[in-house]
Coordinates of C-alpha atoms in Angstrom, one line a residue:
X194 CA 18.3 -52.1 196.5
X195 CA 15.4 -50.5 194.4
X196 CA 15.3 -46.5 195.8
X197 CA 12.2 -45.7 193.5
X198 CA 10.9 -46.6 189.6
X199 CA 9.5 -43.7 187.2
X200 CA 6.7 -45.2 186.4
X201 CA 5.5 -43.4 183.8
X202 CA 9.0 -43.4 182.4
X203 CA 9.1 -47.3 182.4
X204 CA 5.3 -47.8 181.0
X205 CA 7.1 -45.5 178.1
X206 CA 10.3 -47.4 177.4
X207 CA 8.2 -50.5 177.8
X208 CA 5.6 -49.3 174.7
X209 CA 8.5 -48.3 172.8
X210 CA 10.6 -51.3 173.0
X211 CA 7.3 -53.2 172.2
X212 CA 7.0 -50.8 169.0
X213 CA 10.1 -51.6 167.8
X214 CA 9.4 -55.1 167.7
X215 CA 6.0 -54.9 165.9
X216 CA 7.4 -52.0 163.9
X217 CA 8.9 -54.2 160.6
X218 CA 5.4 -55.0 160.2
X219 CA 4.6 -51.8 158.5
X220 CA 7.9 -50.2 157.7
X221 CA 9.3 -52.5 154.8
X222 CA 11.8 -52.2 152.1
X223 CA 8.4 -51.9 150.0
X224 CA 7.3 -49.2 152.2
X225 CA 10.3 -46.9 151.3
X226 CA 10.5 -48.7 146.8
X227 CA 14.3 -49.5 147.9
X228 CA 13.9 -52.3 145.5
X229 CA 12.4 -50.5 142.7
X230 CA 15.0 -47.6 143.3
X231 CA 17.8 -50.0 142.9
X232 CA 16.8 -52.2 140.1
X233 CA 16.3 -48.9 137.9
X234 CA 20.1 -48.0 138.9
X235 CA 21.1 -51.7 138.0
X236 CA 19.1 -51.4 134.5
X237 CA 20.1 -47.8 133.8
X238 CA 23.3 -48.0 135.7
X239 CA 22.1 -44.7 137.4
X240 CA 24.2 -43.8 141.0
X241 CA 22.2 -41.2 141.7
X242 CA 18.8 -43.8 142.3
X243 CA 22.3 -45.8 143.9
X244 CA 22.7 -43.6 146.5
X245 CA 18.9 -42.7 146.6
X246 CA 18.1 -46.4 147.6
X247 CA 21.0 -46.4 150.0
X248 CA 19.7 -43.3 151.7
X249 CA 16.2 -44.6 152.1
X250 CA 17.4 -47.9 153.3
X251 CA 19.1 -46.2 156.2
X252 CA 15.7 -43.9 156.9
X253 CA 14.3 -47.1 157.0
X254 CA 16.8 -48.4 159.7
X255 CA 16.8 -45.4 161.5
X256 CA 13.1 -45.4 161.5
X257 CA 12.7 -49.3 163.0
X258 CA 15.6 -48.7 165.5
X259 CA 14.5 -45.2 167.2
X260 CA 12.0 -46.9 169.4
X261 CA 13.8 -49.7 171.1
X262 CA 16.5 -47.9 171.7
X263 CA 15.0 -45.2 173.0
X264 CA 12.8 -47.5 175.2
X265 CA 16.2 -49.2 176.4
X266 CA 17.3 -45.9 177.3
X267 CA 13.8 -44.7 179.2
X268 CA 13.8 -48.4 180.9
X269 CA 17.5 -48.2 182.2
X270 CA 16.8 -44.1 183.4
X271 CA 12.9 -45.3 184.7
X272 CA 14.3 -47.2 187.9
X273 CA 16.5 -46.1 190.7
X274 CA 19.5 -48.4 192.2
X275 CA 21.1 -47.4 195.6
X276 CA 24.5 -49.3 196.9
X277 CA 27.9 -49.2 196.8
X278 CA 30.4 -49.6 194.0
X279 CA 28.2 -47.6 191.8
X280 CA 25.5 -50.0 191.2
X281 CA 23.2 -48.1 189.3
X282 CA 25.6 -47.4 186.6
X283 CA 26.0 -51.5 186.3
X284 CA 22.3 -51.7 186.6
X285 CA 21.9 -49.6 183.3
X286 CA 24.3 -51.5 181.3
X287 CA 23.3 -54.8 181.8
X288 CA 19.6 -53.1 180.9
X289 CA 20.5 -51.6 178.2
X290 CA 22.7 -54.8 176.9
X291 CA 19.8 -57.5 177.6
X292 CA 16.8 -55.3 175.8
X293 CA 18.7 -54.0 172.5
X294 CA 20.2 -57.6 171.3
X295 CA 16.8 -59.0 172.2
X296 CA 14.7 -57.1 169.8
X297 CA 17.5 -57.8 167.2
X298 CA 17.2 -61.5 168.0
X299 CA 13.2 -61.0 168.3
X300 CA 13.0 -59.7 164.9
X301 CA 15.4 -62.2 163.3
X302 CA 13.1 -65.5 164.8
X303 CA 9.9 -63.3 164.1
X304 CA 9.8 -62.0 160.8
X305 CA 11.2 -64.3 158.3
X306 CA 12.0 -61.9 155.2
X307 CA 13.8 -59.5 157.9
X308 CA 17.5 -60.1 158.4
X309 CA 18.4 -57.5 161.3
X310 CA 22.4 -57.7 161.9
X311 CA 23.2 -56.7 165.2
X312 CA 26.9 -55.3 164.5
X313 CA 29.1 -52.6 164.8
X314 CA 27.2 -49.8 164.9
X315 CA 24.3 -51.5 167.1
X316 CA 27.1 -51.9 169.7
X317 CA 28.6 -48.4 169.2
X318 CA 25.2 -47.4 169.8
X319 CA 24.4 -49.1 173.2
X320 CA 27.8 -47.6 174.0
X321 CA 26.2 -44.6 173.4
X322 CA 23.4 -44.9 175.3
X323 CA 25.2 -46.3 178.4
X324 CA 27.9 -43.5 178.1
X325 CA 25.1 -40.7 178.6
X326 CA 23.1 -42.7 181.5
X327 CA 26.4 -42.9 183.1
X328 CA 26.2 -39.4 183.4
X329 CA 23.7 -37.7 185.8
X330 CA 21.5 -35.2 183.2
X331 CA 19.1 -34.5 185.8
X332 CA 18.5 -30.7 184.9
X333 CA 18.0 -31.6 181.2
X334 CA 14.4 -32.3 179.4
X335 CA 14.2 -36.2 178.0
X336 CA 13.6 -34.8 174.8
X337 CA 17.2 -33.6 174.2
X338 CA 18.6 -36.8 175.0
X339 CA 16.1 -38.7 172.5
X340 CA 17.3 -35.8 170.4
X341 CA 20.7 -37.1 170.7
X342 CA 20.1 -40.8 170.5
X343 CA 18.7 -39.7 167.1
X344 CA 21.2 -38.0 165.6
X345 CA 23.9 -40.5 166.6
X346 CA 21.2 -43.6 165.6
X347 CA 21.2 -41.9 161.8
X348 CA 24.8 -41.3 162.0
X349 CA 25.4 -44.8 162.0
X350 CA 23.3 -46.1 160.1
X351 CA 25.0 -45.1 157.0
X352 CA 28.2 -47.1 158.1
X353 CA 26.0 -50.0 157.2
X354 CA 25.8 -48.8 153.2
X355 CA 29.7 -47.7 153.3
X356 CA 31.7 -50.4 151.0
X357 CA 34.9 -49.2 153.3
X358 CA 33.9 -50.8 156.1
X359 CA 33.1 -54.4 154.2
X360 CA 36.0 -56.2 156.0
X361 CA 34.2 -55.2 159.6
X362 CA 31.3 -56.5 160.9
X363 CA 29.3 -53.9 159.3
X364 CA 26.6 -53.7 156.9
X365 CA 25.7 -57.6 156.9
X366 CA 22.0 -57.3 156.4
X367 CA 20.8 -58.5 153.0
X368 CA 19.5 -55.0 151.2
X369 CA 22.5 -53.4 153.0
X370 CA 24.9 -56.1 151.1
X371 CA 22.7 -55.7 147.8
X372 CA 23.6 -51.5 148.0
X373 CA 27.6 -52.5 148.3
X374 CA 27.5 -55.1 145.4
X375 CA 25.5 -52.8 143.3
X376 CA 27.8 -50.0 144.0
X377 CA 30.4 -52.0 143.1
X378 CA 28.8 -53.8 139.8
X379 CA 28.3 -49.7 138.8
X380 CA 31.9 -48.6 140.0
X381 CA 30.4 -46.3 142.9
X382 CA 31.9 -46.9 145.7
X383 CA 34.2 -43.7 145.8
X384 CA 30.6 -41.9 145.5
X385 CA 29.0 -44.0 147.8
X386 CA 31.3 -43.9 150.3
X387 CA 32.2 -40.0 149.9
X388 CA 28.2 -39.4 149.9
X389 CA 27.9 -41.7 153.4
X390 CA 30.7 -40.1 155.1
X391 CA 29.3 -36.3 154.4
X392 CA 25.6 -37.0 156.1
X393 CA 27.6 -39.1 159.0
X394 CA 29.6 -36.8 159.8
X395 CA 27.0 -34.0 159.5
X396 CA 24.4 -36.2 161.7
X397 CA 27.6 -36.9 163.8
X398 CA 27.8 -32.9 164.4
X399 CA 24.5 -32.2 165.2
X400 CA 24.7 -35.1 167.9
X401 CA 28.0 -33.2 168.8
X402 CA 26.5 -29.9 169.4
X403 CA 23.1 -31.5 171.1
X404 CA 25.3 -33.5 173.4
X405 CA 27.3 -30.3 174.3
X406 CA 24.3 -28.0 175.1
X407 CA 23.3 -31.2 177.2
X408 CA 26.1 -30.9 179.1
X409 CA 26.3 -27.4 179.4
X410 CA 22.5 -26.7 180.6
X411 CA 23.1 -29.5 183.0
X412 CA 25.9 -27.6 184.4
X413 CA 24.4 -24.4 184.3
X414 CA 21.1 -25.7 186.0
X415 CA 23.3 -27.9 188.9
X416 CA 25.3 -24.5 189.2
X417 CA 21.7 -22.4 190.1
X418 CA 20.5 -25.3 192.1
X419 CA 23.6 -25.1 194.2
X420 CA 23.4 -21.2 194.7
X421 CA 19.5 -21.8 195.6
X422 CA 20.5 -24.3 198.1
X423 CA 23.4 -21.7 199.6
X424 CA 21.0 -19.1 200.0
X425 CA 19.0 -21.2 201.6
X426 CA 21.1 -22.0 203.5
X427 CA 22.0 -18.9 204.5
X428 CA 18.9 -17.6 204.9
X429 CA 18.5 -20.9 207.3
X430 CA 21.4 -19.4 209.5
X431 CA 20.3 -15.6 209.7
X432 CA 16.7 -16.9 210.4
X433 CA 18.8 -19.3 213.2
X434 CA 20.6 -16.1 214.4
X435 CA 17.1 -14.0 214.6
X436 CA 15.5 -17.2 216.4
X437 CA 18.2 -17.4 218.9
X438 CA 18.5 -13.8 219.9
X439 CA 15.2 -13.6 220.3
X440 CA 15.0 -17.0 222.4
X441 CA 17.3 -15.4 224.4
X442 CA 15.7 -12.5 224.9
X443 CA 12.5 -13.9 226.0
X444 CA 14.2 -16.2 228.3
X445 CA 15.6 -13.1 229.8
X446 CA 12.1 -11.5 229.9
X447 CA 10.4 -15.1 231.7
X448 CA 13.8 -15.3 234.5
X449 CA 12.8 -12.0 235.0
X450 CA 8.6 -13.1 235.4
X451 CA 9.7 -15.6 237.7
X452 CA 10.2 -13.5 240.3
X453 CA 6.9 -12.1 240.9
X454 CA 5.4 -15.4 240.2
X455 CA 7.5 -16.8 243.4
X456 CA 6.3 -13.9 245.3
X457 CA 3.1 -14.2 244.7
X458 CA 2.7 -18.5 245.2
X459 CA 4.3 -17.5 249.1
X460 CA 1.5 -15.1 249.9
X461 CA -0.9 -16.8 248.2
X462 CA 0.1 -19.5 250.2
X463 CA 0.1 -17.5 253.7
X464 CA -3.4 -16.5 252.7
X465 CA -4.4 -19.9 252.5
X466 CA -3.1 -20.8 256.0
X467 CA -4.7 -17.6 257.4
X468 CA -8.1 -18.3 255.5
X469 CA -8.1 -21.5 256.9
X470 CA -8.0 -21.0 260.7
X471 CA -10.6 -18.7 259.7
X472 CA -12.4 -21.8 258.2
X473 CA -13.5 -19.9 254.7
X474 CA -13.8 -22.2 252.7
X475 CA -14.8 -20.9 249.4
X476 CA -12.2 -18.1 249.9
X477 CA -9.9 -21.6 250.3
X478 CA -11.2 -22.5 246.8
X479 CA -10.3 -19.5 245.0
X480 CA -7.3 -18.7 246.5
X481 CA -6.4 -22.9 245.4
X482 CA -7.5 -22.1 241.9
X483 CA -5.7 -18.9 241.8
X484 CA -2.1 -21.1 243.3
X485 CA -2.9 -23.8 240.9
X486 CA -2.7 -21.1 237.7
X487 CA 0.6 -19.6 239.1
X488 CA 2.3 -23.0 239.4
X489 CA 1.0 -23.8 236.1
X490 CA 2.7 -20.6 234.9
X491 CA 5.9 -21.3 237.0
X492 CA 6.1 -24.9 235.0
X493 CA 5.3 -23.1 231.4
X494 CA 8.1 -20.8 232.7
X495 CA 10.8 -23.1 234.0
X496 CA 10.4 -25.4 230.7
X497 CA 11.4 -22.3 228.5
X498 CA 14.1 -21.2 230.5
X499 CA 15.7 -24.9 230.2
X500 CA 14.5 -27.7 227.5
X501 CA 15.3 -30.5 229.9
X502 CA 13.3 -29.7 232.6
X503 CA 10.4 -32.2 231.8
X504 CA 6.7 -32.5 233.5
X505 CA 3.6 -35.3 233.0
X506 CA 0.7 -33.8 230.7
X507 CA -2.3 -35.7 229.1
X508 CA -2.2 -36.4 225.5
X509 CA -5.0 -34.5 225.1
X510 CA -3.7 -31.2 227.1
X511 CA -0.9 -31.5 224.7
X512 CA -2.8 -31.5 221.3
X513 CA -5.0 -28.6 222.7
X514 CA -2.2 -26.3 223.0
X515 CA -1.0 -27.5 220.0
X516 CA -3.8 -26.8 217.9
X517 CA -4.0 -23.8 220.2
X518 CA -0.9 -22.7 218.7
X519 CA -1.7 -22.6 215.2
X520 CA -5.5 -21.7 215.9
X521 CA -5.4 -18.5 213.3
X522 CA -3.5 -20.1 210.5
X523 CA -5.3 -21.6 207.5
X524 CA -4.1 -25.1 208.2
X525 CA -5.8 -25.2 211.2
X526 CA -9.1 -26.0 208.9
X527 CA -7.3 -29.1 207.4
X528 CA -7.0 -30.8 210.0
X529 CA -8.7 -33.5 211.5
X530 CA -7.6 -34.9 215.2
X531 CA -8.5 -38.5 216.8
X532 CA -6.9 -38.9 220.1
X533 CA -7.8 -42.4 221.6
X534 CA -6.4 -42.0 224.9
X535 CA -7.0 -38.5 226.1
X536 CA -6.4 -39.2 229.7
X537 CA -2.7 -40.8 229.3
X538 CA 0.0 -39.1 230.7
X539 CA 3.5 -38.0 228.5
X540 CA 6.6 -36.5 230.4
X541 CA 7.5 -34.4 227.9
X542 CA 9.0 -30.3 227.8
X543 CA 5.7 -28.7 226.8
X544 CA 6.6 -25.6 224.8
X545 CA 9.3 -27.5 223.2
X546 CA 7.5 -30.5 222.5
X547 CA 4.4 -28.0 221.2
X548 CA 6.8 -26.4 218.6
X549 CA 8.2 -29.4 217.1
X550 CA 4.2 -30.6 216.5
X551 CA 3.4 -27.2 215.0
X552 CA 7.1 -27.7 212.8
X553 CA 5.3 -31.0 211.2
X554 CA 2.6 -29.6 210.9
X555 CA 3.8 -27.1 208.8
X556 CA 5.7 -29.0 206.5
X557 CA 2.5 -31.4 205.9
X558 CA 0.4 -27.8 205.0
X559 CA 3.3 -27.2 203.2
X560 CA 3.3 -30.7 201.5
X561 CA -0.7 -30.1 200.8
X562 CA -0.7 -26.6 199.6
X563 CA -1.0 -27.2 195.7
X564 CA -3.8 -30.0 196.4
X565 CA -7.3 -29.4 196.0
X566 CA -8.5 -31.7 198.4
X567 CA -5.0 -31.4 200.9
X568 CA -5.7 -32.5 204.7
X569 CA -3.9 -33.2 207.4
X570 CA -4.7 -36.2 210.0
X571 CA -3.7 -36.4 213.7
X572 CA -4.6 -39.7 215.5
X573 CA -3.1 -40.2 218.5
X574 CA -3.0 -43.8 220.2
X575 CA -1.7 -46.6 222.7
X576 CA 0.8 -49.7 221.5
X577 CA 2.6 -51.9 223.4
X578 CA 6.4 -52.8 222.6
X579 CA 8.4 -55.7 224.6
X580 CA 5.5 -55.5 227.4
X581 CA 5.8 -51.6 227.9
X582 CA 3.2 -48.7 226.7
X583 CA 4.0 -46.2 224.7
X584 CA 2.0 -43.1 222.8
X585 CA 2.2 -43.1 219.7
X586 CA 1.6 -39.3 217.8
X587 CA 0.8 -39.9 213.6
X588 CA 0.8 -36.5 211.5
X589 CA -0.2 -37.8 208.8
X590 CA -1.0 -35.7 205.0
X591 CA -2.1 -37.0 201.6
X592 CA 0.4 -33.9 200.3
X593 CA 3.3 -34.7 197.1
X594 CA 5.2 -36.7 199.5
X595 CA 9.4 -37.2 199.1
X596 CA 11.8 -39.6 197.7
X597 CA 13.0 -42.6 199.6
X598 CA 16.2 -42.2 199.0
X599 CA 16.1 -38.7 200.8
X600 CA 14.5 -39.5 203.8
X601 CA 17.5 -40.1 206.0
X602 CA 18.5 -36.5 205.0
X603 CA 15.5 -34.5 205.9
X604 CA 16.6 -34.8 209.3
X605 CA 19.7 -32.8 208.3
X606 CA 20.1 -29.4 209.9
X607 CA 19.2 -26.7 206.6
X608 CA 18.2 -29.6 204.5
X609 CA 15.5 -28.6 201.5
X610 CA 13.5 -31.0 198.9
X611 CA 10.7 -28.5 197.6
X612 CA 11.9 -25.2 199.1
X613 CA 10.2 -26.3 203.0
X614 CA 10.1 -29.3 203.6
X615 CA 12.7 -30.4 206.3
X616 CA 12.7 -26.8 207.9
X617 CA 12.6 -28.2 211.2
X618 CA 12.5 -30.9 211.7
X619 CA 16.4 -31.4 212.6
X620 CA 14.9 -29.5 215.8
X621 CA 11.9 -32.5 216.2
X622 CA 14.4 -35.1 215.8
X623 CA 16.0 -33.5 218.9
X624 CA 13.0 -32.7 220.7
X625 CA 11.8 -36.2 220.9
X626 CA 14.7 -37.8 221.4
X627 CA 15.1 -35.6 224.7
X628 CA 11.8 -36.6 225.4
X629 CA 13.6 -40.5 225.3
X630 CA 11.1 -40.8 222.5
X631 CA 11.7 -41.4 218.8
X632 CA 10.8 -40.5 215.6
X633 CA 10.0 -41.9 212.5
X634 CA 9.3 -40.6 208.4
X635 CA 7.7 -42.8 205.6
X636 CA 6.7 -41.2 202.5
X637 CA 5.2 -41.9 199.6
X638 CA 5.6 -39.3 195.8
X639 CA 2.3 -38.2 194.8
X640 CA 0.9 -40.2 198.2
X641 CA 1.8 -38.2 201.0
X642 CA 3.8 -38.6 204.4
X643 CA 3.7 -39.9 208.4
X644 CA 5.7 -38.7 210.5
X645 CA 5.6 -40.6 213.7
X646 CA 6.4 -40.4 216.9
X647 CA 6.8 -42.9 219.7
X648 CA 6.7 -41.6 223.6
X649 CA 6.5 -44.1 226.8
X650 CA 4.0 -43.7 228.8
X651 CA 3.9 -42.5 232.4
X652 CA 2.0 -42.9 235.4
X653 CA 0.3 -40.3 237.0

């Protein structure tokens, strides 16, 4: 059910909800002289400290509830639901709707001289919040949206000092009541009300515009991300084109090898039977070395000309060519290769089966290419399953590793999660499983992958 968690996103949201609770501690009333500020506009029947002491008191506010909500927000983003009927979005409002009434409740049973009123615009708020986790900003720095939860936090605040609203559910905390009864005791309200409505609406419009260039970066960015992945894509297919004319061509070139190969295992052969009435036998040996070469060439040949022809080879025949293969790249020196059971025997298309090792291989250089101390491990091994043997092939690297929740999709023909990884490997899925082998992918972020491969094996 749990894809993945942020972790340093939900160690944040965690320290800031925890902030918010200790927070009334040192922001007070006193902190801010609301009380001083309004007993000099009671004595003096000033509306200018009246409106002064209102505007502090929502500072105040706006100061206590930044960090719990935005540690709400943080926890509900920090961990990843997968499932059907859009989970994830649930997930996030019942998070967000558990943490933001607790606090109030916390504060309320905590602090005794604090009367925290969780109404209107707290629940407006967690609106808020749940309305922009419903949407997927993924392109769109976390300090915009706490920009926004800002803006929209201050806005409405200054509903609770706004004798308008006093039949709602508004403005029921104690200094918040005391602002409304002075305002009316000095006959403010008009100004009180007309003072509160301009910095709303002005906090309101610059949550407006932040919320729009949200949107419209995330667009922007999801719009280049989807022409990266289309070039990539095509690039994918021309390189696809390139591969398969050029496959073809070199099959043309082997069919054509395979003649003088045949040619020359028939008189190598008559040689043999004509050495051999002669009784020389260490011509014999040569001439058996020399037959051995061409039917090991024949075999290379017949597997490239068709992918299903299969022959036995020892694990350990297989890893040489592999390593063979990639000899004179760099990531040949990150590598490190255990192979318990040299001498077992896979039926497998060797230059096939080669290439989709070298294509793991790859993507785990390409996984370990930013990391100072980036290797690659190859241990091959017997297990049994159900009473029957099988090889088992781990490429294993300690690289950046990938999401869970895209696994599955790496197998995917053209499929891209840091600009490699997955080239491929569509083409080992395919290999082994012609092979009657399969193939498994765990990974790990910041950890690294395995890629695993299971093959029975066969008798000599």
């Amino acid at each position: 059910m749990i894809e993945g968690i942020r972790k340093k996103k939900l160690a944040a949201g965690i320290l800031l909800v925890l902030l918010g609770m200790i927070l009334p501690i040192f922001l007070t009333i006193d902190t801010f002289k609301i009380n001083d500020t309004l007993n000099y506009a009671i004595y003096n029947g000033d509306r200018l400290y009246l409106i002064m002491g209102g505007i502090a008191l929502v500072l105040l506010n706006s100061l206590r509830a930044f960090p719990h909500y935005i540690g709400a927000f943080f926890i509900s983003e920090s961990i990843k639901i997968n499932g059907e009927f859009n989970l994830s979005k649930y997930f996030k409002i019942i998070i967000i709707s558990i943490i933001i009434p607790f606090v109030y409740f916390f504060i309320r049973v905590a602090y005794e001289n604090i009367n925290y009123h969780f109404g209107m615009p707290s629940i407006t708020m967690i609106l808020l919040i749940i309305l922009i986790g419903d949407r997927d900003y993924n392109y769109v720095s976390e300090w915009k949206k706490v920009a926004l939860i800002v803006f929209f936090i201050t806005s409405f605040q200054f509903m609770d000092i706004m004798p308008f609203f006093n039949r709602l559910p508004i403005g029921k905390g104690d200094v918040s009541l005391q602002v409304k009864l002075i305002a009316d005791y000095l006959k403010a309200e008009r100004e009180l009300n007309i003072i509160s409505m301009f910095f709303m609406s002005l906090f309101s419009i610059f949550g407006t515009l932040v919320f729009l260039l949200i949107r419209d970066e995330n667009a922007l960015k999801t719009l280049e991300q989807l022409k990266k992945e289309n070039l990539f894509l095509e690039s994918e297919r021309a390189m696809q084109d390139i591969e398969n004319r050029t496959f073809r061509e070199v099959k043309n070139l082997v069919h054509d090898l395979k003649s003088p190969l045949t040619s020359a295992q028939v008189l190598v052969s008559l040689v043999k039977n004509s050495l051999d009435k002669k009784s020389m036998n260490q011509e014999i040996t040569y001439l058996g070395r020399v037959e051995k070469s061409i039917d090991s060439m024949s075999n290379m040949i017949s597997e490239i000309l068709n992918e299903d022809v299969r022959f036995k080879v020892t694990t350990e025949e297989l890893i040489n060519f592999t390593l063979a293969n990639i000899s004179k790249s760099t990531v040949s020196t990150k590598i490190d290769y255990y192979n318990h059971v040299p001498d077992s025997f896979i039926e497998v298309n060797k230059i096939t089966f080669t290439r989709a090792l070298v294509n793991v291989i790859e993507n785990a250089r390409n996984a370990i290419k930013d990391i100072s101390m980036g290797k690659i491990e190859i241990i091959i091994d017997k297990i049994n399953v159900e009473d029957e043997d099988f090889i088992e092939i781990s490429i294993i690297d300690n690289g950046v590793g990938i999401d869970n929740s895209l696994i599955e999709k790496v197998w995917d023909s053209g499929f891209s999660t840091y600009n490699s990884f997955g080239l491929g490997l569509s083409f080992v899925r395919r290999t082994v499983e012609k092979a009657d082998g399969d193939v498994f992918l765990h990974s790990n972020i910041d950890v690294g992958t395995t890629v695993t491969i299971l093959l029975r094996e066969v008798l000599n």
